[in-house]
Amino acid sequence: MGNIYIGMNLEATRHHDKPFEWGLEKAAQMGYEYVEPMVHWGRELMSEAGYYHTCSLWDDPYQMRRLCEKYGLKISALQAHGPLGRPDRHADYLRQAIRYAAECGAPVVNTDEGIKAPWTTEEEDFVLIKYTLQEAAFVAEPRGVMIGLECHAQYSKTPEGLDRIWGLVKSPCIGINLDTGNAYLAGQDPYTWLERVLDRLVHLHAKDISYEHSEAERGKVTGTPVGCACGEGVLDWPRIISILRRCPRDIVMSVECGTIDQAERSLRYLKSLL
């Protein structure tokens, strides 16, 4: 069985209006071993000015690698979400993110089917998703990078829907990045879903959902950007970890919460369970 590690999704720094390196420094100070950066295409004001945590795919991937090494951190995955069903928007971006991952040292690139075009049918959407995923797999396979499909939007909100997307392309580089909070908010049982995908799991978004958030939105949404501190919401983390212990590969639980304080409390709590 694989090992379980704890990482910090850099979304935890988003509302602090600080740059990428500031998030790395905070993660290292708290004692995180892994981080999950997010990448974007081109240049935009907020990150160039140092008010946002994402990195441009136009930058040298070794720059990200060196910064993580500076703080003694490893990269668990890159966030490269976008609409798989819209190749004009996501295909080139996803392929470039995979090439970037191979050089910066990220073993996984996470994505999802995204919000569909309003004028396509479901049948058409799955043809388009298959096209984008196949093109991405052609790039990922020779580089040894895994693609983590996340439960996040209209088709992946159920175990059957996520399996349908996963099964579109037969490739050893396509796996599952289960988001525990998204699964729960979509009205599913996150524990049985985790059991279902355990042999295909390549990464985990450790997202807890507050009791108030659960009351307001469970069954009404397919996901949420961030959750509360792990251990302070509705998710049963001892149960999640007991399932993960049977995973055939090493898994990073990438904590996806909204603030640095929540990230610190999450790490302390999850470490106590491990």
GROMACS .gro file of C-alpha atoms in nm:
model
  274
    1MET     CA    1   0.000   0.000   0.000
    2GLY     CA    2   0.106   0.358  -0.065
    3ASN     CA    3   0.197   0.634   0.178
    4ILE     CA    4  -0.020   0.931   0.273
    5TYR     CA    5   0.123   1.283   0.270
    6ILE     CA    6  -0.027   1.625   0.345
    7GLY     CA    7  -0.002   1.920   0.108
    8MET     CA    8  -0.141   2.271   0.086
    9ASN     CA    9  -0.338   2.387  -0.213
   10LEU     CA   10  -0.221   2.744  -0.267
   11GLU     CA   11  -0.585   2.854  -0.296
   12ALA     CA   12  -0.544   2.910   0.078
   13THR     CA   13  -0.350   3.227  -0.006
   14ARG     CA   14  -0.595   3.364  -0.263
   15HIS     CA   15  -0.777   3.605  -0.032
   16HIS     CA   16  -0.456   3.730   0.127
   17ASP     CA   17  -0.358   3.921  -0.191
   18LYS     CA   18  -0.002   3.792  -0.181
   19PRO     CA   19   0.229   3.645  -0.447
   20PHE     CA   20   0.322   3.284  -0.514
   21GLU     CA   21   0.645   3.287  -0.314
   22TRP     CA   22   0.469   3.427  -0.006
   23GLY     CA   23   0.242   3.121  -0.010
   24LEU     CA   24   0.541   2.889  -0.034
   25GLU     CA   25   0.706   3.058   0.262
   26LYS     CA   26   0.391   3.026   0.473
   27ALA     CA   27   0.345   2.660   0.378
   28ALA     CA   28   0.704   2.583   0.476
   29GLN     CA   29   0.674   2.774   0.805
   30MET     CA   30   0.365   2.573   0.898
   31GLY     CA   31   0.539   2.245   0.824
   32TYR     CA   32   0.374   2.138   0.499
   33GLU     CA   33   0.574   1.900   0.281
   34TYR     CA   34   0.385   1.953  -0.045
   35VAL     CA   35   0.211   2.238  -0.226
   36GLU     CA   36  -0.032   2.248  -0.518
   37PRO     CA   37   0.018   2.558  -0.736
   38MET     CA   38  -0.225   2.689  -0.995
   39VAL     CA   39  -0.110   2.795  -1.341
   40HIS     CA   40  -0.258   3.038  -1.590
   41TRP     CA   41  -0.191   3.132  -1.949
   42GLY     CA   42  -0.032   3.458  -2.051
   43ARG     CA   43   0.007   3.762  -1.827
   44GLU     CA   44  -0.245   3.934  -1.605
   45LEU     CA   45  -0.230   4.228  -1.366
   46MET     CA   46  -0.291   4.066  -1.029
   47SER     CA   47  -0.022   3.799  -1.035
   48GLU     CA   48   0.233   4.019  -1.213
   49ALA     CA   49   0.183   4.284  -0.943
   50GLY     CA   50   0.220   4.025  -0.667
   51TYR     CA   51  -0.143   4.031  -0.551
   52TYR     CA   52  -0.234   3.680  -0.666
   53HIS     CA   53  -0.090   3.334  -0.613
   54THR     CA   54  -0.093   3.181  -0.962
   55CYS     CA   55   0.203   3.132  -1.197
   56SER     CA   56   0.208   3.193  -1.570
   57LEU     CA   57   0.276   2.906  -1.807
   58TRP     CA   58   0.484   3.159  -1.999
   59ASP     CA   59   0.737   3.153  -1.713
   60ASP     CA   60   1.024   2.907  -1.694
   61PRO     CA   61   0.898   2.597  -1.507
   62TYR     CA   62   1.240   2.566  -1.345
   63GLN     CA   63   1.165   2.897  -1.174
   64MET     CA   64   0.873   2.733  -0.990
   65ARG     CA   65   1.084   2.427  -0.920
   66ARG     CA   66   1.370   2.631  -0.773
   67LEU     CA   67   1.136   2.838  -0.554
   68CYS     CA   68   0.978   2.524  -0.409
   69GLU     CA   69   1.320   2.373  -0.346
   70LYS     CA   70   1.427   2.696  -0.174
   71TYR     CA   71   1.157   2.638   0.089
   72GLY     CA   72   1.206   2.261   0.109
   73LEU     CA   73   0.873   2.189  -0.061
   74LYS     CA   74   0.764   1.939  -0.324
   75ILE     CA   75   0.484   1.985  -0.575
   76SER     CA   76   0.198   1.736  -0.545
   77ALA     CA   77   0.010   1.856  -0.855
   78LEU     CA   78  -0.068   2.155  -1.072
   79GLN     CA   79  -0.418   2.299  -1.084
   80ALA     CA   80  -0.501   2.343  -1.453
   81HIS     CA   81  -0.880   2.338  -1.448
   82GLY     CA   82  -1.082   2.431  -1.750
   83PRO     CA   83  -1.369   2.305  -1.962
   84LEU     CA   84  -1.260   1.975  -2.118
   85GLY     CA   85  -1.573   1.994  -2.333
   86ARG     CA   86  -1.450   2.316  -2.496
   87PRO     CA   87  -1.128   2.230  -2.683
   88ASP     CA   88  -1.096   2.585  -2.816
   89ARG     CA   89  -1.055   2.705  -2.457
   90HIS     CA   90  -0.883   2.418  -2.280
   91ALA     CA   91  -0.688   2.188  -2.513
   92ASP     CA   92  -0.377   2.398  -2.569
   93TYR     CA   93  -0.378   2.521  -2.208
   94LEU     CA   94  -0.396   2.167  -2.069
   95ARG     CA   95  -0.124   2.037  -2.301
   96GLN     CA   96   0.106   2.322  -2.204
   97ALA     CA   97   0.031   2.265  -1.833
   98ILE     CA   98   0.137   1.901  -1.875
   99ARG     CA   99   0.464   1.999  -2.041
  100TYR     CA  100   0.520   2.255  -1.764
  101ALA     CA  101   0.448   1.990  -1.499
  102ALA     CA  102   0.710   1.758  -1.644
  103GLU     CA  103   0.975   2.027  -1.604
  104CYS     CA  104   0.870   2.179  -1.272
  105GLY     CA  105   0.845   1.834  -1.110
  106ALA     CA  106   0.468   1.800  -1.067
  107PRO     CA  107   0.357   1.436  -1.108
  108VAL     CA  108  -0.011   1.524  -1.160
  109VAL     CA  109  -0.211   1.787  -1.349
  110ASN     CA  110  -0.567   1.830  -1.220
  111THR     CA  111  -0.861   1.931  -1.437
  112ASP     CA  112  -1.235   1.872  -1.488
  113GLU     CA  113  -1.501   1.897  -1.757
  114GLY     CA  114  -1.583   2.255  -1.659
  115ILE     CA  115  -1.899   2.444  -1.741
  116LYS     CA  116  -2.038   2.326  -2.074
  117ALA     CA  117  -2.115   2.544  -2.372
  118PRO     CA  118  -2.484   2.646  -2.361
  119TRP     CA  119  -2.554   2.535  -2.716
  120THR     CA  120  -2.409   2.179  -2.721
  121THR     CA  121  -2.593   1.856  -2.642
  122GLU     CA  122  -2.470   1.604  -2.386
  123GLU     CA  123  -2.373   1.365  -2.666
  124GLU     CA  124  -2.168   1.637  -2.834
  125ASP     CA  125  -2.007   1.732  -2.504
  126PHE     CA  126  -1.867   1.385  -2.449
  127VAL     CA  127  -1.719   1.377  -2.800
  128LEU     CA  128  -1.549   1.707  -2.727
  129ILE     CA  129  -1.429   1.594  -2.384
  130LYS     CA  130  -1.285   1.279  -2.540
  131TYR     CA  131  -1.100   1.485  -2.801
  132THR     CA  132  -0.942   1.715  -2.540
  133LEU     CA  133  -0.850   1.428  -2.309
  134GLN     CA  134  -0.696   1.221  -2.587
  135GLU     CA  135  -0.484   1.513  -2.705
  136ALA     CA  136  -0.373   1.569  -2.343
  137ALA     CA  137  -0.292   1.200  -2.298
  138PHE     CA  138  -0.067   1.205  -2.605
  139VAL     CA  139   0.142   1.471  -2.427
  140ALA     CA  140   0.122   1.322  -2.077
  141GLU     CA  141   0.212   0.959  -2.149
  142PRO     CA  142   0.570   1.004  -2.276
  143ARG     CA  143   0.640   1.251  -1.992
  144GLY     CA  144   0.510   1.030  -1.712
  145VAL     CA  145   0.260   1.293  -1.595
  146MET     CA  146  -0.079   1.184  -1.462
  147ILE     CA  147  -0.402   1.367  -1.540
  148GLY     CA  148  -0.629   1.389  -1.235
  149LEU     CA  149  -0.997   1.417  -1.326
  150GLU     CA  150  -1.189   1.599  -1.054
  151CYS     CA  151  -1.554   1.587  -0.956
  152HIS     CA  152  -1.655   1.949  -1.009
  153ALA     CA  153  -1.920   2.022  -1.272
  154GLN     CA  154  -2.242   1.902  -1.434
  155TYR     CA  155  -2.129   1.557  -1.552
  156SER     CA  156  -1.876   1.469  -1.283
  157LYS     CA  157  -2.112   1.546  -0.995
  158THR     CA  158  -2.198   1.174  -0.965
  159PRO     CA  159  -1.971   0.868  -0.945
  160GLU     CA  160  -2.124   0.735  -1.267
  161GLY     CA  161  -2.063   1.065  -1.448
  162LEU     CA  162  -1.699   1.087  -1.340
  163ASP     CA  163  -1.647   0.724  -1.443
  164ARG     CA  164  -1.796   0.800  -1.783
  165ILE     CA  165  -1.544   1.080  -1.838
  166TRP     CA  166  -1.256   0.865  -1.710
  167GLY     CA  167  -1.353   0.584  -1.947
  168LEU     CA  168  -1.356   0.797  -2.262
  169VAL     CA  169  -0.982   0.755  -2.327
  170LYS     CA  170  -0.793   0.437  -2.251
  171SER     CA  171  -0.466   0.568  -2.114
  172PRO     CA  172  -0.254   0.473  -1.812
  173CYS     CA  173  -0.192   0.844  -1.746
  174ILE     CA  174  -0.557   0.928  -1.668
  175GLY     CA  175  -0.667   0.894  -1.307
  176ILE     CA  176  -0.891   1.055  -1.047
  177ASN     CA  177  -0.839   1.355  -0.822
  178LEU     CA  178  -1.130   1.317  -0.582
  179ASP     CA  179  -1.246   1.635  -0.410
  180THR     CA  180  -1.412   1.530  -0.085
  181GLY     CA  181  -1.597   1.860  -0.038
  182ASN     CA  182  -1.729   1.875  -0.394
  183ALA     CA  183  -1.848   1.514  -0.368
  184TYR     CA  184  -2.030   1.590  -0.044
  185LEU     CA  185  -2.191   1.915  -0.164
  186ALA     CA  186  -2.314   1.742  -0.481
  187GLY     CA  187  -2.523   1.521  -0.252
  188GLN     CA  188  -2.303   1.211  -0.283
  189ASP     CA  189  -2.147   0.987  -0.019
  190PRO     CA  190  -1.777   1.086  -0.037
  191TYR     CA  191  -1.661   0.769   0.143
  192THR     CA  192  -1.820   0.519  -0.093
  193TRP     CA  193  -1.708   0.735  -0.386
  194LEU     CA  194  -1.351   0.726  -0.256
  195GLU     CA  195  -1.374   0.348  -0.224
  196ARG     CA  196  -1.501   0.327  -0.580
  197VAL     CA  197  -1.207   0.518  -0.733
  198LEU     CA  198  -0.932   0.404  -0.494
  199ASP     CA  199  -0.746   0.196  -0.753
  200ARG     CA  200  -0.749   0.495  -0.993
  201LEU     CA  201  -0.680   0.770  -0.740
  202VAL     CA  202  -0.374   0.986  -0.815
  203HIS     CA  203  -0.439   1.285  -0.585
  204LEU     CA  204  -0.694   1.402  -0.327
  205HIS     CA  205  -0.837   1.746  -0.259
  206ALA     CA  206  -0.883   1.742   0.118
  207LYS     CA  207  -1.176   1.979   0.142
  208ASP     CA  208  -1.400   1.996   0.449
  209ILE     CA  209  -1.739   2.168   0.447
  210SER     CA  210  -1.870   2.374   0.737
  211TYR     CA  211  -2.204   2.282   0.891
  212GLU     CA  212  -2.350   2.615   0.777
  213HIS     CA  213  -2.227   2.563   0.421
  214SER     CA  214  -2.368   2.212   0.420
  215GLU     CA  215  -2.707   2.333   0.535
  216ALA     CA  216  -2.718   2.606   0.272
  217GLU     CA  217  -2.591   2.429  -0.039
  218ARG     CA  218  -2.574   2.050  -0.016
  219GLY     CA  219  -2.756   1.899  -0.311
  220LYS     CA  220  -2.783   2.237  -0.482
  221VAL     CA  221  -2.430   2.280  -0.621
  222THR     CA  222  -2.167   2.060  -0.786
  223GLY     CA  223  -1.872   2.200  -0.595
  224THR     CA  224  -1.714   2.501  -0.428
  225PRO     CA  225  -1.379   2.680  -0.461
  226VAL     CA  226  -1.257   2.615  -0.106
  227GLY     CA  227  -1.378   2.461   0.219
  228CYS     CA  228  -1.325   2.521   0.590
  229ALA     CA  229  -1.039   2.386   0.801
  230CYS     CA  230  -1.020   2.008   0.796
  231GLY     CA  231  -1.167   1.871   1.117
  232GLU     CA  232  -1.402   2.165   1.167
  233GLY     CA  233  -1.670   2.058   0.922
  234VAL     CA  234  -1.893   1.765   0.834
  235LEU     CA  235  -1.636   1.527   0.681
  236ASP     CA  236  -1.515   1.219   0.871
  237TRP     CA  237  -1.137   1.241   0.827
  238PRO     CA  238  -1.044   0.930   1.027
  239ARG     CA  239  -1.269   0.735   0.789
  240ILE     CA  240  -1.118   0.901   0.481
  241ILE     CA  241  -0.765   0.822   0.599
  242SER     CA  242  -0.855   0.462   0.678
  243ILE     CA  243  -0.971   0.423   0.317
  244LEU     CA  244  -0.662   0.598   0.179
  245ARG     CA  245  -0.436   0.357   0.367
  246ARG     CA  246  -0.548   0.088   0.122
  247CYS     CA  247  -0.464   0.293  -0.187
  248PRO     CA  248  -0.212   0.114  -0.410
  249ARG     CA  249  -0.006   0.430  -0.466
  250ASP     CA  250   0.126   0.724  -0.264
  251ILE     CA  251  -0.138   0.994  -0.222
  252VAL     CA  252  -0.108   1.357  -0.121
  253MET     CA  253  -0.407   1.500   0.063
  254SER     CA  254  -0.394   1.855  -0.072
  255VAL     CA  255  -0.575   2.075   0.181
  256GLU     CA  256  -0.814   2.309  -0.001
  257CYS     CA  257  -0.932   2.578   0.238
  258GLY     CA  258  -0.977   2.955   0.230
  259THR     CA  259  -0.713   3.109   0.458
  260ILE     CA  260  -0.366   3.054   0.600
  261ASP     CA  261  -0.514   3.011   0.950
  262GLN     CA  262  -0.743   2.735   0.821
  263ALA     CA  263  -0.448   2.571   0.646
  264GLU     CA  264  -0.251   2.572   0.972
  265ARG     CA  265  -0.537   2.419   1.171
  266SER     CA  266  -0.595   2.161   0.897
  267LEU     CA  267  -0.233   2.050   0.903
  268ARG     CA  268  -0.228   2.018   1.280
  269TYR     CA  269  -0.548   1.813   1.278
  270LEU     CA  270  -0.454   1.582   0.989
  271LYS     CA  271  -0.108   1.521   1.133
  272SER     CA  272  -0.269   1.408   1.457
  273LEU     CA  273  -0.463   1.143   1.262
  274LEU     CA  274  -0.162   1.020   1.067
   0.00000   0.00000   0.00000
